Short mmCIF file of C-alpha atoms and ligand atoms in Angstrom, two decimals:
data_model
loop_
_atom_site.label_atom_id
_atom_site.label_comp_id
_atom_site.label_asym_id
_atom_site.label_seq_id
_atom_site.Cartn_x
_atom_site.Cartn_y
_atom_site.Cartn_z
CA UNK A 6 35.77 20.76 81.28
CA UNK A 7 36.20 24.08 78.88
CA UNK A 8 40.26 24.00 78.12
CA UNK A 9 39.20 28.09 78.43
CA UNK A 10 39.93 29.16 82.10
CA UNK A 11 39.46 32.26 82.58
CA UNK A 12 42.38 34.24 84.09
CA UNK A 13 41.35 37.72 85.30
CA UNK A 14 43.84 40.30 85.75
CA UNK A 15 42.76 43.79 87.36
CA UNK A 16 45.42 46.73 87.61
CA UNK A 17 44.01 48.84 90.25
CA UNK A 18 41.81 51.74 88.55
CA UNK A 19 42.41 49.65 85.09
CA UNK A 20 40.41 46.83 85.30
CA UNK A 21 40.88 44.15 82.30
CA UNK A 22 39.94 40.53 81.81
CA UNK A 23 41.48 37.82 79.72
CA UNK A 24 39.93 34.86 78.54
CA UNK A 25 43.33 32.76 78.05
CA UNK A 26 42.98 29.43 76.55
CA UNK A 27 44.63 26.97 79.41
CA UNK A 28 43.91 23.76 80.95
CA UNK A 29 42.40 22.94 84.03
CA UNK A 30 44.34 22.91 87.22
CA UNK A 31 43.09 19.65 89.52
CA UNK A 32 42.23 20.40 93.12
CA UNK A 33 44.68 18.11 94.45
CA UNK A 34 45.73 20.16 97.76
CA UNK A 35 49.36 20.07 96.60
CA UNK A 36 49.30 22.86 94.41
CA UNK A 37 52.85 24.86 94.56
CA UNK A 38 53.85 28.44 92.83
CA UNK A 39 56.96 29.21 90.87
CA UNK A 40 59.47 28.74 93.94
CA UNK A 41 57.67 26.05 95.20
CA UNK A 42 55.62 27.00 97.86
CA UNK A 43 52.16 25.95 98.66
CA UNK A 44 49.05 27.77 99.28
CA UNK A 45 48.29 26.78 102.97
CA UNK A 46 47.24 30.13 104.53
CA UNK A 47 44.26 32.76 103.08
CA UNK A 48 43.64 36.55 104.74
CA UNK A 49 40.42 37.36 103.71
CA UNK A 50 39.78 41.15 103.87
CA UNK A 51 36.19 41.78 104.93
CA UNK A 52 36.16 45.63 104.79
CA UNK A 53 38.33 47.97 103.96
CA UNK A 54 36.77 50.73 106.75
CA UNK A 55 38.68 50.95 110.11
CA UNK A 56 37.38 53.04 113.28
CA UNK A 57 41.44 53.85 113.98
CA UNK A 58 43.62 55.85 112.14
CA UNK A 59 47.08 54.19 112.89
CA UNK A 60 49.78 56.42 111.23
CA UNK A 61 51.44 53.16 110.05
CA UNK A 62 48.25 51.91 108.38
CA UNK A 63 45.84 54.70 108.14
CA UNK A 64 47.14 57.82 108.15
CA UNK A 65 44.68 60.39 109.12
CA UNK A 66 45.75 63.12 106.42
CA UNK A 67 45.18 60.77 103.76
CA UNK A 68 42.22 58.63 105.22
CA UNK A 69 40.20 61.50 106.04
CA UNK A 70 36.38 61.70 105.00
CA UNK A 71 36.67 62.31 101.25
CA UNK A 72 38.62 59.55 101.26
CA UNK A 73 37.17 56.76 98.49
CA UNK A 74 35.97 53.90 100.25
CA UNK A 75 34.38 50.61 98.58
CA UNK A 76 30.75 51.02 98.06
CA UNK A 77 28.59 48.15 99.95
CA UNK A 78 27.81 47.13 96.52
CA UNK A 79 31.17 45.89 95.60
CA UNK A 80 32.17 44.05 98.93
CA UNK A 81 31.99 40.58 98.23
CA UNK A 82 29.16 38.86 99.71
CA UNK A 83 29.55 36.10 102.93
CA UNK A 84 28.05 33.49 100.15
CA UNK A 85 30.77 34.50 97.60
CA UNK A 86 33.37 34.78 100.45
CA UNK A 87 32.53 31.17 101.20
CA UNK A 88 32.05 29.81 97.89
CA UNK A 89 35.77 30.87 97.38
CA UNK A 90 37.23 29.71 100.92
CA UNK A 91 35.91 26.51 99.93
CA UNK A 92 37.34 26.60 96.82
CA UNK A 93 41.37 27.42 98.39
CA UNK A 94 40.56 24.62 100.71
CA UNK A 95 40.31 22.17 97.61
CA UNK A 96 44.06 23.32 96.86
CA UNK A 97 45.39 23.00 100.00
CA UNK A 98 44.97 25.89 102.31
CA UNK A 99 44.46 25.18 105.61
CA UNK A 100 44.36 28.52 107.67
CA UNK A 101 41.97 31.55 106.80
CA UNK A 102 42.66 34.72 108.61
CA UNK A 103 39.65 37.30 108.58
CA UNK A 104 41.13 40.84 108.28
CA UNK A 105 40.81 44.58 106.88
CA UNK A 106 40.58 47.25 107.98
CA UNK A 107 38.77 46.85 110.94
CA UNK A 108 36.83 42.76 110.69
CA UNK A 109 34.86 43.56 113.35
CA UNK A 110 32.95 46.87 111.89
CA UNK A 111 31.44 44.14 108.90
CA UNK A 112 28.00 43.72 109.83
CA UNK A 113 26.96 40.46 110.94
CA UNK A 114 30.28 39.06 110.79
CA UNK A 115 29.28 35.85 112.98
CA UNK A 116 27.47 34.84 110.50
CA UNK A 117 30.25 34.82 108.18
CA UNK A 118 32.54 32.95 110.67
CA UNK A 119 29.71 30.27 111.07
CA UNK A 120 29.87 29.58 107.32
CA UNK A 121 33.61 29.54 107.28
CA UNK A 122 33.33 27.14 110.58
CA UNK A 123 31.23 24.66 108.59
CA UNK A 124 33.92 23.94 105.70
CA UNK A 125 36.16 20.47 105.84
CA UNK A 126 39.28 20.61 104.00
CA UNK A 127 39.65 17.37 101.82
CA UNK A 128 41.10 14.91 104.99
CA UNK A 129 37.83 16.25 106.59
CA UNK A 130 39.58 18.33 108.85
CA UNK A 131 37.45 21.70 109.89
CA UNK A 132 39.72 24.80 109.27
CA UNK A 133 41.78 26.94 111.77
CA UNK A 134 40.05 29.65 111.58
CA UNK A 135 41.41 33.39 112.85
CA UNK A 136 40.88 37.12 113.29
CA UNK A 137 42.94 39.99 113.71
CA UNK A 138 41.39 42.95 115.15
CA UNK A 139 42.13 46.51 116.84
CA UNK A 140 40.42 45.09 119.73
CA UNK A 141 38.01 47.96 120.17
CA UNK A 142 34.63 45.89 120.00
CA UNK A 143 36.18 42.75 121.15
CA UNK A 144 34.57 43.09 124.70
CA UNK A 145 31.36 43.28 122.82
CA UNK A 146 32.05 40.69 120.31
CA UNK A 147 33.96 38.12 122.31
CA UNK A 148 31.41 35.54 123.38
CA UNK A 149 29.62 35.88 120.16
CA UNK A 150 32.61 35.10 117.72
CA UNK A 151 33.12 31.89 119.40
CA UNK A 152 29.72 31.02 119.00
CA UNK A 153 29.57 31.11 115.57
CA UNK A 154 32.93 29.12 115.15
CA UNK A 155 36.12 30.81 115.35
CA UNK A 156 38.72 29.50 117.23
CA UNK A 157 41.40 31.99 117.94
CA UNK A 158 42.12 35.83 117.50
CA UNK A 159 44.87 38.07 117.21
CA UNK A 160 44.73 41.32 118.84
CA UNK A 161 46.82 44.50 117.84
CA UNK A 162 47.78 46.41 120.57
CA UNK A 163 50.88 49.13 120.48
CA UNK A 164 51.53 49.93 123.96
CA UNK A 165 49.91 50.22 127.22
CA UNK A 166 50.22 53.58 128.16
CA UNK A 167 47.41 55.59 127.92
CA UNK A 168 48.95 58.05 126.43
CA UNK A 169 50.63 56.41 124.08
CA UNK A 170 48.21 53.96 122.96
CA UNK A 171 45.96 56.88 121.92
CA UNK A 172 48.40 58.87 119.78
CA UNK A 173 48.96 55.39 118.20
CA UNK A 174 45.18 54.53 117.42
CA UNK A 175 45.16 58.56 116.59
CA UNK A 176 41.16 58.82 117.11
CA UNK A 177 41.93 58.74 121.01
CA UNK A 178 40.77 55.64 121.65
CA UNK A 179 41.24 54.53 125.82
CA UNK A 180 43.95 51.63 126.42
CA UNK A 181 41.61 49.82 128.40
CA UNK A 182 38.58 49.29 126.73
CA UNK A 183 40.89 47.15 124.51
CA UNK A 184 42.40 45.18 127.55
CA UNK A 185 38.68 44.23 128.25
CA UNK A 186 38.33 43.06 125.04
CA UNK A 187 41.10 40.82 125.47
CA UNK A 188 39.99 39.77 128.46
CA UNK A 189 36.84 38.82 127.35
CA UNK A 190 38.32 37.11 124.29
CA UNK A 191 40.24 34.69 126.53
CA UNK A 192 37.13 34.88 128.88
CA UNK A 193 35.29 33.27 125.73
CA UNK A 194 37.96 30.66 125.16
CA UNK A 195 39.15 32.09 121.86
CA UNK A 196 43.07 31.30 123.05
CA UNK A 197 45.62 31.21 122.59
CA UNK A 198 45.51 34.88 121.86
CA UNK A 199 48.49 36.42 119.88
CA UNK A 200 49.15 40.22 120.48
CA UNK A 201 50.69 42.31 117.17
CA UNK A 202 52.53 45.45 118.63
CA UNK A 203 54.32 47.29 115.65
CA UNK A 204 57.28 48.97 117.14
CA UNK A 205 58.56 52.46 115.53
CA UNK A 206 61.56 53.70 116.84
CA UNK A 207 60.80 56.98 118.82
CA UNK A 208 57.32 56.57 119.29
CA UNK A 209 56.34 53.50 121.25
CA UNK A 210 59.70 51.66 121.88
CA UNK A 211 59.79 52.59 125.09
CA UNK A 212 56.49 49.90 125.52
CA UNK A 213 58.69 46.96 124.69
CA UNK A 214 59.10 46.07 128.41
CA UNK A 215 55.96 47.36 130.13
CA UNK A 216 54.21 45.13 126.93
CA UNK A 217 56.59 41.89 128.03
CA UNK A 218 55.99 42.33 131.76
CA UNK A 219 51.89 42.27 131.31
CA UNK A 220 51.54 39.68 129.22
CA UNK A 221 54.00 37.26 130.82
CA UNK A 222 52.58 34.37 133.14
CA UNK A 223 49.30 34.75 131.44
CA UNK A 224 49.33 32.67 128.19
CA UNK A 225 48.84 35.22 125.82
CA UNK A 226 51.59 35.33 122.93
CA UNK A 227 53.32 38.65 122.42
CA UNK A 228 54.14 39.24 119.13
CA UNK A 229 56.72 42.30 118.23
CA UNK A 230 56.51 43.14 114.54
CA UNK A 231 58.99 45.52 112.48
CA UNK A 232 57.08 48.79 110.94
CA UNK A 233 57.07 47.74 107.13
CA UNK A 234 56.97 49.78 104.12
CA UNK A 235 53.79 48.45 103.14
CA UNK A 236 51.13 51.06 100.99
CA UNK A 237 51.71 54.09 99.86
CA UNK A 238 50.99 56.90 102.38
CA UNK A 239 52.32 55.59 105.92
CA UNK A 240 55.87 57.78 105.08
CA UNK A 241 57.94 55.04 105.98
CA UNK A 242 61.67 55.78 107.17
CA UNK A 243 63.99 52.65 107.80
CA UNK A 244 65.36 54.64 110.92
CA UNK A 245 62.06 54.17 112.35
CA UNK A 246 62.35 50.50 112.45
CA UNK A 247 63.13 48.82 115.20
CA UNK A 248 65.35 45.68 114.17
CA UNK A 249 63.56 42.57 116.06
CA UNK A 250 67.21 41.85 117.33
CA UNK A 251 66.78 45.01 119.12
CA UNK A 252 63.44 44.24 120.60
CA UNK A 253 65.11 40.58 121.83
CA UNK A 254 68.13 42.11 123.20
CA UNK A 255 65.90 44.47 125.38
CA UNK A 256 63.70 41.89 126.79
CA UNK A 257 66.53 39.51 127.14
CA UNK A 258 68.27 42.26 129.64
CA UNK A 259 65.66 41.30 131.73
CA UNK A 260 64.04 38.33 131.28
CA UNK A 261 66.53 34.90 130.00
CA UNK A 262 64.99 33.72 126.66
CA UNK A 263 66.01 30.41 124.80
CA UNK A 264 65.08 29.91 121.35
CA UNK A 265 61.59 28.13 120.49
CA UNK A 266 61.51 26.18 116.76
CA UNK A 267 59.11 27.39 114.44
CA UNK A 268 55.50 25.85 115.25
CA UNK A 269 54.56 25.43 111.44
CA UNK A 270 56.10 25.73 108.37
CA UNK A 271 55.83 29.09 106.41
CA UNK A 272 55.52 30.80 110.34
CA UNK A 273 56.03 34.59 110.20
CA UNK A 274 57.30 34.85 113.94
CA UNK A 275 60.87 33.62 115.38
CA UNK A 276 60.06 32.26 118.78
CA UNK A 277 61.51 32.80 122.38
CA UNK A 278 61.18 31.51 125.42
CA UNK A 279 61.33 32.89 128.92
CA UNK A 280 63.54 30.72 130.32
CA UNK A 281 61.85 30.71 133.64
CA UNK A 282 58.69 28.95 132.19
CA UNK A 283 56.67 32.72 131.56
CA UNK A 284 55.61 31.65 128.08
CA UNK A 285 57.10 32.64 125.04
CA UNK A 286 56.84 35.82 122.91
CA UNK A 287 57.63 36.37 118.62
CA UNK A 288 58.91 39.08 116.72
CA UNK A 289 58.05 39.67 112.84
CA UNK A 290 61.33 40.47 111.30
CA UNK A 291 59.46 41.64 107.78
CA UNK A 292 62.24 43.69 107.25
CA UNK A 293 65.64 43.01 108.03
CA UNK A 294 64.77 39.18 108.36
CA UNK A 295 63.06 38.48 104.78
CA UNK A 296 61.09 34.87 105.02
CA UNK A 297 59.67 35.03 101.37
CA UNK A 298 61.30 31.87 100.99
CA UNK A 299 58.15 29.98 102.98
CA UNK A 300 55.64 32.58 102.56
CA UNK A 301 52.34 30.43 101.64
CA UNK A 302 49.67 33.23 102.28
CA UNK A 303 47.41 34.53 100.14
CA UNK A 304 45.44 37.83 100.26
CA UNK A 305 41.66 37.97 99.12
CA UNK A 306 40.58 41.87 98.91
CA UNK A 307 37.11 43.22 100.03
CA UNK A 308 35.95 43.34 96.70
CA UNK A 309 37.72 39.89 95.71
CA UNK A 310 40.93 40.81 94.25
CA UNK A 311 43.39 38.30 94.80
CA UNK A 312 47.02 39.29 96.21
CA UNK A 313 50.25 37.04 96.01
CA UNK A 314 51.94 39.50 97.93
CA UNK A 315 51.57 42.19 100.57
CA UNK A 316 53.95 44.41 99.01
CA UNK A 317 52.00 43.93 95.20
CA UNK A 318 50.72 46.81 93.34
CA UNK A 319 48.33 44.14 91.47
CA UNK A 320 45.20 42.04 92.18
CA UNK A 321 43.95 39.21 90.28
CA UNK A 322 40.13 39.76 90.44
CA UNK A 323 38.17 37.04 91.04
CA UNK A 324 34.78 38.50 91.33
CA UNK A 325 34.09 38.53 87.54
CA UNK A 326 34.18 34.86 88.04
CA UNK A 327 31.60 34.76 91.24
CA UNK A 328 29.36 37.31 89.68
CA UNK A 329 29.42 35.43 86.12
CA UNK A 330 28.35 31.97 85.57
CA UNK A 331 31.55 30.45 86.07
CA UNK A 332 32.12 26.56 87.67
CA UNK A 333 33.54 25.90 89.96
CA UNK A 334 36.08 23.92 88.82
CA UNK A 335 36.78 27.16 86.37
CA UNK A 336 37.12 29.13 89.17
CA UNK A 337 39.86 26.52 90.90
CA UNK A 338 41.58 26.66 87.81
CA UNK A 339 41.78 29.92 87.52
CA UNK A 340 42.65 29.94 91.39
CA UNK A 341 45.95 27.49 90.54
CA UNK A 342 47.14 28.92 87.67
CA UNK A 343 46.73 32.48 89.50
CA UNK A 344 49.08 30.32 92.29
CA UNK A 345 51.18 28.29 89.61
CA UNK A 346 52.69 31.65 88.34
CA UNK A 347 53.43 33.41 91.49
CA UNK A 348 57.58 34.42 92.11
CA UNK A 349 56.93 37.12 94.85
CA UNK A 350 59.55 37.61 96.83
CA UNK A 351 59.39 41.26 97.67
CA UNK A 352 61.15 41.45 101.15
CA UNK A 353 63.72 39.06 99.71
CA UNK A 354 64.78 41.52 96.97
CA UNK A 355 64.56 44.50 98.84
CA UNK A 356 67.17 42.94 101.30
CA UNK A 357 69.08 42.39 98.45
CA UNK A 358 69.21 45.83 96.95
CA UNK A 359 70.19 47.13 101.15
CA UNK A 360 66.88 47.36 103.45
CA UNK A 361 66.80 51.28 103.80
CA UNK A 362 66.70 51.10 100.11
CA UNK A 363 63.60 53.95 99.02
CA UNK A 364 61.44 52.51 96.18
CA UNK A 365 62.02 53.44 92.74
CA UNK A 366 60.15 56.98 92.43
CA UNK A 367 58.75 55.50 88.66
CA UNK A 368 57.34 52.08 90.78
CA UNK A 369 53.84 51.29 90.28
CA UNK A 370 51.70 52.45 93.26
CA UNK A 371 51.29 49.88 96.20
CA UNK A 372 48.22 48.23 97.44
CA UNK A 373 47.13 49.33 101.22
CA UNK A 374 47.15 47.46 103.74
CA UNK A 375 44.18 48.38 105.20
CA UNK A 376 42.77 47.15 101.91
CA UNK A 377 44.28 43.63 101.41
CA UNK A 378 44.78 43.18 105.31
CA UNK A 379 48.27 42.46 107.25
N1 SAM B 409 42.44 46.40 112.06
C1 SAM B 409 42.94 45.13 112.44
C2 SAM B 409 44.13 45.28 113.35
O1 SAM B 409 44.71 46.34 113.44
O2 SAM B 409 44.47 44.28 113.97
C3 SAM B 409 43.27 44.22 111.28
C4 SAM B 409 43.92 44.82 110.07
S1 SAM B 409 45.57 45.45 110.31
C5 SAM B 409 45.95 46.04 108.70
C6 SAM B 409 46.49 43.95 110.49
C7 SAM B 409 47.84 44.08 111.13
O3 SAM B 409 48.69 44.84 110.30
C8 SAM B 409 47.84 44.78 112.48
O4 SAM B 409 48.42 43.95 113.45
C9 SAM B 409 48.69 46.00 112.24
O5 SAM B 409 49.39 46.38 113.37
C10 SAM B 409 49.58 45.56 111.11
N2 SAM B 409 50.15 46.67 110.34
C11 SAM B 409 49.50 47.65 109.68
N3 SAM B 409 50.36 48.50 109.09
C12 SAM B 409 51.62 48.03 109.38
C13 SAM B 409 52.94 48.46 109.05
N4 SAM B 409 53.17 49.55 108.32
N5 SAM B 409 53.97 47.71 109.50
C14 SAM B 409 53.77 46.60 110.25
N6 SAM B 409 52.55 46.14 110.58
C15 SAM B 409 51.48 46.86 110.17
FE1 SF4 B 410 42.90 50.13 111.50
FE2 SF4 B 410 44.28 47.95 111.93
FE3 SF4 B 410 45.17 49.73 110.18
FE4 SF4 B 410 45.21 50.37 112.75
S1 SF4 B 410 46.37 48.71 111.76
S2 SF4 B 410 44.43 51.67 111.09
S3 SF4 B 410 43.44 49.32 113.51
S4 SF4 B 410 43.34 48.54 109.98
FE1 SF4 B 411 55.29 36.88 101.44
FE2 SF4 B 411 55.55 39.05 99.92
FE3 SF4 B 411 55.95 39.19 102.57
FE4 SF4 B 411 57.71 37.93 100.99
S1 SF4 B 411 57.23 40.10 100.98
S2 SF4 B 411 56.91 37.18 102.97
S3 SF4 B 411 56.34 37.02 99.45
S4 SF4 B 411 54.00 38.70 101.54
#
């Protein structure tokens, strides 16, 4: 094998690539970055388009129509999406997570999910394979998804009052047309479904309860997660954030809980159980509860730019590699040593320096979620 892997590095709008002279990196599934950590867990942005415009995500004023969104050209293909899932696999990941902006406005996404379905990590294992979506074409998507593959999906959903929900999804979009879509998703069999609701203080906190009370008894895992300071535009205020203890405390006036353990390592959620045998619900402590420490994910862009961290301002671009005539055991290598370098540990730090801490006004602009995914 050429001792020259190629190690791409893109700054976003200043796109460079290195040739640097190192060795290869085996696939031997036990790859591990600076602190340790393995690679188990890819999000794989398909699009960076949504049909909401979520204030924390999307903010209307900035994601407006002359806003510049990737041309089809530059999306990564579902063969190049693939070739590259396959790849991960061969170092050790495990979980892939289809994302975006919105997955399910990517055309033909089943077919995408039915090459995904088809890969065997290296024990022969066939992956666990999830989506996260706004829910809005779920109903019409449901049965389909399954189909091609996928297993499970998460479904974001920040209250369930009407009036509410749509000043949330700010496009007016109805509450219930997404509880149909989670019906049908459960209707399909793609359980056990996890529901994201990111509280902000003020807005939708008063949905905690009404959220607990629907979706206990039925299976479905409720999932409360802190309003992070991720991006650039959402106008983030730390005394908007709701501090998960909060959200626990305020279900737990009503409803016992008992602490679950963590189902897998590098698990965002803390569990709870209701003590009366309800189910159990989560809540994503991103920032007051830093868990950098086991964070194994890694973020794949639209257009192939590879994040170590949600909160990074940098991509390593792999799509140089895809598009050029690169091997690919260049392409793993370039994959590990991409891994082998990474010390992110953003929520960790912040912590450190006090959570309501603003970012420096000379830091580097961050990535958005809606491009890189949650
Ligand atoms: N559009 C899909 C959806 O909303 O489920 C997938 C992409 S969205 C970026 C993924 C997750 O990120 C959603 O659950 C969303 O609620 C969450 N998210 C977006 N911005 C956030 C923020 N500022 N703080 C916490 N979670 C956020
Ligand atoms: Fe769209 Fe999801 Fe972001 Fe809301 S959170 S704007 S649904 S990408
Ligand atoms: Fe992982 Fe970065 Fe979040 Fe820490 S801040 S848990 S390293 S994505």
């Amino acid at each position: 094998m050429s001792p020259h892997v190629i190690i791409p590095v893109t700054e976003i709008g200043r796109a460079r690539s290195v040739a640097t002279p190192l060795g290869d990196v085996p696939a031997t599934g036990l790859l591990r970055d600076q602190l340790g950590r393995p690679l188990t867990d890819l999000r794989i942005s398909v699009t960076d388009r949504c049909n909401f415009r979520c204030s924390y995500c999307m903010p209307k004023d900035v994601f407006n129509k002359d806003y510049d969104y990737l041309p089809h050209s530059a999306l990564l293909s579902f063969e190049e999406i693939t070739r590259l899932a396959r790849l991960f696999t061969q170092h050790g990941t495990r979980k892939i997570r289809l994302t975006g902006g919105e997955p399910l406005l990517r055309k033909n996404i089943e077919l995408l999910i039915e090459q995904l379905a088809q890969i065997r990590t290296p024990d022969g294992a066939p992956l666990d394979l999830t989506l996260t979506t706004n829910g809005s074409l779920l109903k019409r998507k449901a049965a389909a998804l399954k189909a091609a593959g996928l297993n499970r999906v998460t479904v974001s959903l920040d209250g369930l009052d009407d009036a509410v929900f749509r000043a949330m999804n700010d496009v007016d979009f109805p509450v219930a047309d997404v509880l149909a879509g989670i019906e049908a998703a459960h209707a399909a069999g793609l359980g056990p479904i996890k529901i994201n609701m990111v509280v902000k203080r003020g807005t939708n906190d008063q949905e905690i309860l009404p959220m607990a009370r629907h979706f206990r008894n039925t299976g479905v895992v409720l999932r409360f997660i802190e309003y992070m300071d991720v991006g650039a535009t959402n106008g983030w205020r730390m005394d908007e954030v709701m501090p998960s203890s909060d959200v626990v405390a305020r279900i737990a006036a009503e409803f016992a809980l008992a602490p679950l353990q963590a189902s897998a390592p590098g698990e965002t959620a803390q569990r709870w159980a209701y003590a009366d045998g309800g189910g159990e619900i989560g809540v994503i402590s991103s920032v007051t509860q830093a868990f950098c420490q086991d964070c194994s994910r890694a973020r794949l862009s639209t257009e192939g730019q590879l994040y170590l961290c949600l909160f990074a301002h940098r991509g390593h671009d792999l799509k140089p590699l895809l598009r050029g005539n690169a091997s690919d055991q260049q392409i793993l290598s370039s994959i590990g040593h991409i891994w082998q370098g990474r010390a992110d540990r953003y929520s960790e730090l912040r912590a450190l320096r006090g959570p309501d801490t603003a970012l420096p006004a000379d830091s580097p602009r961050r990535v958005e979620m809606s491009y890189i995914g949650g």
